[in-house]
JSON list of C-alpha atoms in Angstrom, two decimals:
[
{"chain": "A", "resi": 1, "resn": "UNK", "atom": "CA", "xyz": [2.60, 165.02, -31.69]},
{"chain": "A", "resi": 2, "resn": "UNK", "atom": "CA", "xyz": [5.53, 163.49, -29.22]},
{"chain": "A", "resi": 3, "resn": "UNK", "atom": "CA", "xyz": [8.16, 161.39, -30.37]},
{"chain": "A", "resi": 4, "resn": "UNK", "atom": "CA", "xyz": [9.04, 161.42, -34.19]},
{"chain": "A", "resi": 5, "resn": "UNK", "atom": "CA", "xyz": [12.17, 159.59, -35.52]},
{"chain": "A", "resi": 6, "resn": "UNK", "atom": "CA", "xyz": [15.16, 161.58, -35.75]},
{"chain": "A", "resi": 7, "resn": "UNK", "atom": "CA", "xyz": [18.34, 161.19, -38.02]},
{"chain": "A", "resi": 8, "resn": "UNK", "atom": "CA", "xyz": [20.76, 158.59, -37.19]},
{"chain": "A", "resi": 9, "resn": "UNK", "atom": "CA", "xyz": [23.45, 159.29, -34.71]},
{"chain": "A", "resi": 10, "resn": "UNK", "atom": "CA", "xyz": [25.87, 161.72, -35.91]},
{"chain": "A", "resi": 11, "resn": "UNK", "atom": "CA", "xyz": [28.59, 164.25, -35.05]},
{"chain": "A", "resi": 12, "resn": "UNK", "atom": "CA", "xyz": [26.19, 167.49, -34.90]},
{"chain": "A", "resi": 13, "resn": "UNK", "atom": "CA", "xyz": [26.21, 170.83, -33.11]},
{"chain": "A", "resi": 14, "resn": "UNK", "atom": "CA", "xyz": [24.50, 169.32, -30.06]},
{"chain": "A", "resi": 15, "resn": "UNK", "atom": "CA", "xyz": [25.39, 166.09, -28.72]},
{"chain": "A", "resi": 16, "resn": "UNK", "atom": "CA", "xyz": [22.51, 164.61, -27.08]},
{"chain": "A", "resi": 17, "resn": "UNK", "atom": "CA", "xyz": [20.71, 164.60, -24.70]},
{"chain": "A", "resi": 18, "resn": "UNK", "atom": "CA", "xyz": [20.03, 168.16, -25.04]},
{"chain": "A", "resi": 19, "resn": "UNK", "atom": "CA", "xyz": [16.90, 170.45, -24.89]},
{"chain": "A", "resi": 20, "resn": "UNK", "atom": "CA", "xyz": [16.40, 172.63, -27.77]},
{"chain": "A", "resi": 21, "resn": "UNK", "atom": "CA", "xyz": [14.25, 175.61, -26.91]},
{"chain": "A", "resi": 22, "resn": "UNK", "atom": "CA", "xyz": [13.50, 179.42, -28.05]},
{"chain": "A", "resi": 23, "resn": "UNK", "atom": "CA", "xyz": [16.08, 181.42, -26.60]},
{"chain": "A", "resi": 24, "resn": "UNK", "atom": "CA", "xyz": [14.41, 184.71, -27.64]},
{"chain": "A", "resi": 25, "resn": "UNK", "atom": "CA", "xyz": [11.41, 183.84, -25.58]},
{"chain": "A", "resi": 26, "resn": "UNK", "atom": "CA", "xyz": [12.08, 184.73, -21.88]},
{"chain": "A", "resi": 27, "resn": "UNK", "atom": "CA", "xyz": [9.47, 182.31, -20.65]},
{"chain": "A", "resi": 28, "resn": "UNK", "atom": "CA", "xyz": [10.93, 179.56, -22.68]},
{"chain": "A", "resi": 29, "resn": "UNK", "atom": "CA", "xyz": [14.31, 180.39, -21.73]},
{"chain": "A", "resi": 30, "resn": "UNK", "atom": "CA", "xyz": [13.64, 180.49, -17.97]},
{"chain": "A", "resi": 31, "resn": "UNK", "atom": "CA", "xyz": [11.76, 177.20, -18.16]},
{"chain": "A", "resi": 32, "resn": "UNK", "atom": "CA", "xyz": [14.59, 175.61, -20.02]},
{"chain": "A", "resi": 33, "resn": "UNK", "atom": "CA", "xyz": [16.97, 176.77, -17.28]},
{"chain": "A", "resi": 34, "resn": "UNK", "atom": "CA", "xyz": [14.78, 175.43, -14.62]},
{"chain": "A", "resi": 35, "resn": "UNK", "atom": "CA", "xyz": [14.97, 171.98, -16.08]},
{"chain": "A", "resi": 36, "resn": "UNK", "atom": "CA", "xyz": [18.76, 172.08, -16.85]},
{"chain": "A", "resi": 37, "resn": "UNK", "atom": "CA", "xyz": [19.30, 172.97, -13.03]},
{"chain": "A", "resi": 38, "resn": "UNK", "atom": "CA", "xyz": [17.65, 169.48, -12.23]},
{"chain": "A", "resi": 39, "resn": "UNK", "atom": "CA", "xyz": [20.26, 167.49, -14.57]},
{"chain": "A", "resi": 40, "resn": "UNK", "atom": "CA", "xyz": [22.87, 166.84, -11.96]},
{"chain": "A", "resi": 41, "resn": "UNK", "atom": "CA", "xyz": [23.69, 163.17, -13.13]},
{"chain": "A", "resi": 42, "resn": "UNK", "atom": "CA", "xyz": [23.60, 163.42, -16.87]},
{"chain": "A", "resi": 43, "resn": "UNK", "atom": "CA", "xyz": [25.48, 165.18, -19.85]},
{"chain": "A", "resi": 44, "resn": "UNK", "atom": "CA", "xyz": [22.20, 166.66, -20.86]},
{"chain": "A", "resi": 45, "resn": "UNK", "atom": "CA", "xyz": [22.19, 170.66, -21.53]},
{"chain": "A", "resi": 46, "resn": "UNK", "atom": "CA", "xyz": [19.70, 173.14, -22.88]},
{"chain": "A", "resi": 47, "resn": "UNK", "atom": "CA", "xyz": [20.57, 174.92, -26.17]},
{"chain": "A", "resi": 48, "resn": "UNK", "atom": "CA", "xyz": [18.56, 177.86, -27.72]},
{"chain": "A", "resi": 49, "resn": "UNK", "atom": "CA", "xyz": [17.96, 177.06, -31.32]},
{"chain": "A", "resi": 50, "resn": "UNK", "atom": "CA", "xyz": [19.32, 180.54, -32.37]},
{"chain": "A", "resi": 51, "resn": "UNK", "atom": "CA", "xyz": [22.88, 179.18, -31.16]},
{"chain": "A", "resi": 52, "resn": "UNK", "atom": "CA", "xyz": [22.69, 176.38, -33.64]},
{"chain": "A", "resi": 53, "resn": "UNK", "atom": "CA", "xyz": [21.39, 178.33, -37.09]},
{"chain": "A", "resi": 54, "resn": "UNK", "atom": "CA", "xyz": [20.24, 176.86, -39.79]},
{"chain": "A", "resi": 55, "resn": "UNK", "atom": "CA", "xyz": [23.04, 174.23, -40.43]},
{"chain": "A", "resi": 56, "resn": "UNK", "atom": "CA", "xyz": [23.01, 173.14, -37.09]},
{"chain": "A", "resi": 57, "resn": "UNK", "atom": "CA", "xyz": [19.08, 172.72, -36.99]},
{"chain": "A", "resi": 58, "resn": "UNK", "atom": "CA", "xyz": [19.06, 170.92, -40.35]},
{"chain": "A", "resi": 59, "resn": "UNK", "atom": "CA", "xyz": [21.84, 168.33, -38.82]},
{"chain": "A", "resi": 60, "resn": "UNK", "atom": "CA", "xyz": [19.33, 167.57, -36.23]},
{"chain": "A", "resi": 61, "resn": "UNK", "atom": "CA", "xyz": [16.74, 167.15, -38.81]},
{"chain": "A", "resi": 62, "resn": "UNK", "atom": "CA", "xyz": [14.73, 170.29, -37.63]},
{"chain": "A", "resi": 63, "resn": "UNK", "atom": "CA", "xyz": [13.60, 173.43, -39.24]},
{"chain": "A", "resi": 64, "resn": "UNK", "atom": "CA", "xyz": [13.07, 176.84, -38.09]},
{"chain": "A", "resi": 65, "resn": "UNK", "atom": "CA", "xyz": [9.42, 176.32, -38.08]},
{"chain": "A", "resi": 66, "resn": "UNK", "atom": "CA", "xyz": [9.81, 173.33, -36.20]},
{"chain": "A", "resi": 67, "resn": "UNK", "atom": "CA", "xyz": [11.57, 175.08, -33.16]},
{"chain": "A", "resi": 68, "resn": "UNK", "atom": "CA", "xyz": [9.32, 178.18, -33.34]},
{"chain": "A", "resi": 69, "resn": "UNK", "atom": "CA", "xyz": [6.56, 176.09, -32.67]},
{"chain": "A", "resi": 70, "resn": "UNK", "atom": "CA", "xyz": [7.83, 173.72, -29.88]},
{"chain": "A", "resi": 71, "resn": "UNK", "atom": "CA", "xyz": [10.61, 172.44, -27.73]},
{"chain": "A", "resi": 72, "resn": "UNK", "atom": "CA", "xyz": [12.51, 169.53, -28.79]},
{"chain": "A", "resi": 73, "resn": "UNK", "atom": "CA", "xyz": [14.46, 166.91, -26.96]},
{"chain": "A", "resi": 74, "resn": "UNK", "atom": "CA", "xyz": [17.48, 165.26, -28.79]},
{"chain": "A", "resi": 75, "resn": "UNK", "atom": "CA", "xyz": [18.42, 161.95, -27.21]},
{"chain": "A", "resi": 76, "resn": "UNK", "atom": "CA", "xyz": [21.99, 160.33, -27.47]},
{"chain": "A", "resi": 77, "resn": "UNK", "atom": "CA", "xyz": [20.97, 158.44, -30.73]},
{"chain": "A", "resi": 78, "resn": "UNK", "atom": "CA", "xyz": [19.58, 161.52, -32.51]},
{"chain": "A", "resi": 79, "resn": "UNK", "atom": "CA", "xyz": [15.98, 160.47, -31.62]},
{"chain": "A", "resi": 80, "resn": "UNK", "atom": "CA", "xyz": [13.78, 163.63, -31.64]},
{"chain": "A", "resi": 81, "resn": "UNK", "atom": "CA", "xyz": [10.86, 164.41, -29.12]},
{"chain": "A", "resi": 82, "resn": "UNK", "atom": "CA", "xyz": [8.47, 167.48, -29.58]},
{"chain": "A", "resi": 83, "resn": "UNK", "atom": "CA", "xyz": [6.63, 169.49, -27.46]},
{"chain": "A", "resi": 84, "resn": "UNK", "atom": "CA", "xyz": [5.23, 167.83, -24.02]},
{"chain": "A", "resi": 85, "resn": "UNK", "atom": "CA", "xyz": [7.34, 164.82, -24.91]},
{"chain": "A", "resi": 86, "resn": "UNK", "atom": "CA", "xyz": [10.49, 166.99, -24.92]},
{"chain": "A", "resi": 87, "resn": "UNK", "atom": "CA", "xyz": [9.46, 168.25, -21.71]},
{"chain": "A", "resi": 88, "resn": "UNK", "atom": "CA", "xyz": [8.70, 164.87, -20.13]},
{"chain": "A", "resi": 89, "resn": "UNK", "atom": "CA", "xyz": [12.07, 163.40, -21.56]},
{"chain": "A", "resi": 90, "resn": "UNK", "atom": "CA", "xyz": [14.00, 166.42, -19.95]},
{"chain": "A", "resi": 91, "resn": "UNK", "atom": "CA", "xyz": [12.11, 165.45, -16.51]},
{"chain": "A", "resi": 92, "resn": "UNK", "atom": "CA", "xyz": [13.20, 161.85, -17.24]},
{"chain": "A", "resi": 93, "resn": "UNK", "atom": "CA", "xyz": [17.01, 162.96, -17.42]},
{"chain": "A", "resi": 94, "resn": "UNK", "atom": "CA", "xyz": [16.69, 164.85, -14.41]},
{"chain": "A", "resi": 95, "resn": "UNK", "atom": "CA", "xyz": [16.19, 161.55, -12.25]},
{"chain": "A", "resi": 96, "resn": "UNK", "atom": "CA", "xyz": [14.57, 161.32, -9.03]},
{"chain": "A", "resi": 97, "resn": "UNK", "atom": "CA", "xyz": [10.87, 162.24, -8.45]},
{"chain": "A", "resi": 98, "resn": "UNK", "atom": "CA", "xyz": [10.89, 164.28, -11.92]},
{"chain": "A", "resi": 99, "resn": "UNK", "atom": "CA", "xyz": [12.00, 161.06, -13.74]},
{"chain": "A", "resi": 100, "resn": "UNK", "atom": "CA", "xyz": [8.87, 159.58, -12.27]},
{"chain": "A", "resi": 101, "resn": "UNK", "atom": "CA", "xyz": [6.67, 162.77, -13.47]},
{"chain": "A", "resi": 102, "resn": "UNK", "atom": "CA", "xyz": [8.37, 162.73, -16.78]},
{"chain": "A", "resi": 103, "resn": "UNK", "atom": "CA", "xyz": [7.39, 159.14, -17.19]},
{"chain": "A", "resi": 104, "resn": "UNK", "atom": "CA", "xyz": [3.83, 159.47, -16.25]},
{"chain": "A", "resi": 105, "resn": "UNK", "atom": "CA", "xyz": [3.50, 162.43, -19.05]},
{"chain": "A", "resi": 106, "resn": "UNK", "atom": "CA", "xyz": [4.36, 159.88, -21.93]},
{"chain": "A", "resi": 107, "resn": "UNK", "atom": "CA", "xyz": [1.69, 157.47, -21.11]},
{"chain": "A", "resi": 108, "resn": "UNK", "atom": "CA", "xyz": [-1.97, 157.87, -22.18]},
{"chain": "A", "resi": 109, "resn": "UNK", "atom": "CA", "xyz": [-4.15, 159.25, -20.91]},
{"chain": "A", "resi": 110, "resn": "UNK", "atom": "CA", "xyz": [-1.77, 161.41, -18.98]},
{"chain": "A", "resi": 111, "resn": "UNK", "atom": "CA", "xyz": [0.07, 161.97, -22.34]},
{"chain": "A", "resi": 112, "resn": "UNK", "atom": "CA", "xyz": [-3.21, 163.30, -23.85]},
{"chain": "A", "resi": 113, "resn": "UNK", "atom": "CA", "xyz": [-3.61, 165.82, -21.28]},
{"chain": "A", "resi": 114, "resn": "UNK", "atom": "CA", "xyz": [-0.08, 166.85, -21.15]},
{"chain": "A", "resi": 115, "resn": "UNK", "atom": "CA", "xyz": [-0.35, 167.55, -25.28]},
{"chain": "A", "resi": 116, "resn": "UNK", "atom": "CA", "xyz": [-3.37, 169.57, -24.77]},
{"chain": "A", "resi": 117, "resn": "UNK", "atom": "CA", "xyz": [-1.84, 171.73, -21.97]},
{"chain": "A", "resi": 118, "resn": "UNK", "atom": "CA", "xyz": [1.55, 172.10, -23.92]},
{"chain": "A", "resi": 119, "resn": "UNK", "atom": "CA", "xyz": [-0.19, 173.36, -26.79]},
{"chain": "A", "resi": 120, "resn": "UNK", "atom": "CA", "xyz": [-2.30, 175.81, -24.66]},
{"chain": "A", "resi": 121, "resn": "UNK", "atom": "CA", "xyz": [0.95, 177.13, -23.02]},
{"chain": "A", "resi": 122, "resn": "UNK", "atom": "CA", "xyz": [2.65, 177.29, -26.23]},
{"chain": "A", "resi": 123, "resn": "UNK", "atom": "CA", "xyz": [-0.05, 179.25, -27.72]},
{"chain": "A", "resi": 124, "resn": "UNK", "atom": "CA", "xyz": [0.04, 181.81, -25.02]},
{"chain": "A", "resi": 125, "resn": "UNK", "atom": "CA", "xyz": [3.48, 182.00, -23.74]},
{"chain": "A", "resi": 126, "resn": "UNK", "atom": "CA", "xyz": [3.86, 185.43, -24.97]},
{"chain": "A", "resi": 127, "resn": "UNK", "atom": "CA", "xyz": [1.10, 186.23, -22.03]},
{"chain": "A", "resi": 128, "resn": "UNK", "atom": "CA", "xyz": [3.17, 184.37, -19.50]},
{"chain": "A", "resi": 129, "resn": "UNK", "atom": "CA", "xyz": [5.86, 185.81, -16.90]},
{"chain": "A", "resi": 130, "resn": "UNK", "atom": "CA", "xyz": [9.08, 186.35, -18.91]},
{"chain": "A", "resi": 131, "resn": "UNK", "atom": "CA", "xyz": [6.91, 186.19, -22.22]},
{"chain": "A", "resi": 132, "resn": "UNK", "atom": "CA", "xyz": [7.67, 188.81, -25.00]},
{"chain": "A", "resi": 133, "resn": "UNK", "atom": "CA", "xyz": [6.09, 189.81, -28.31]},
{"chain": "A", "resi": 134, "resn": "UNK", "atom": "CA", "xyz": [8.99, 187.54, -29.59]},
{"chain": "A", "resi": 135, "resn": "UNK", "atom": "CA", "xyz": [7.13, 184.74, -28.04]},
{"chain": "A", "resi": 136, "resn": "UNK", "atom": "CA", "xyz": [3.93, 184.61, -30.23]},
{"chain": "A", "resi": 137, "resn": "UNK", "atom": "CA", "xyz": [3.48, 181.37, -32.17]}
]
C-alpha cells in the first residue's frame, strides 16, 4: 500500500501533480474538492477518474479497478501514491500546517494507522455523508 513506482514522465492527460478520485462518489468528490481548495501555491488539481477514461488511466499506469478501490496521487514525475499516501501527498502539496500533517501521515507508526483508517473509510464510504450506492467498493 502507499507509494508505488509509476511510469516515467510523459505527456499524459493529467500533468502532475494531481489527485485522481472517484467522481461518482459524492463523499470522494467532496473530499477531493476540499483538498483542492487548499492548493493555493501549487499547480495540483483534482480530477475524477471518469474524466480520464481507460486510455487516460492506462497512460498513468492505472486501471479502473485501481481507481475504484482508492484515490491516487500523481506527482510531477509520474510517481503514483495510493490511498492514505495519496491523501497525505495532497496535504503536503497544500503547504502550511496541512503539509506538516501530510508528512506525519507518511511516517511509521502514523502511516500504519493512516492505512487502516483509509481502508475502513473507503470500505464504508457509501454510508458517509454524500455517499451513494455508487460508492460501494
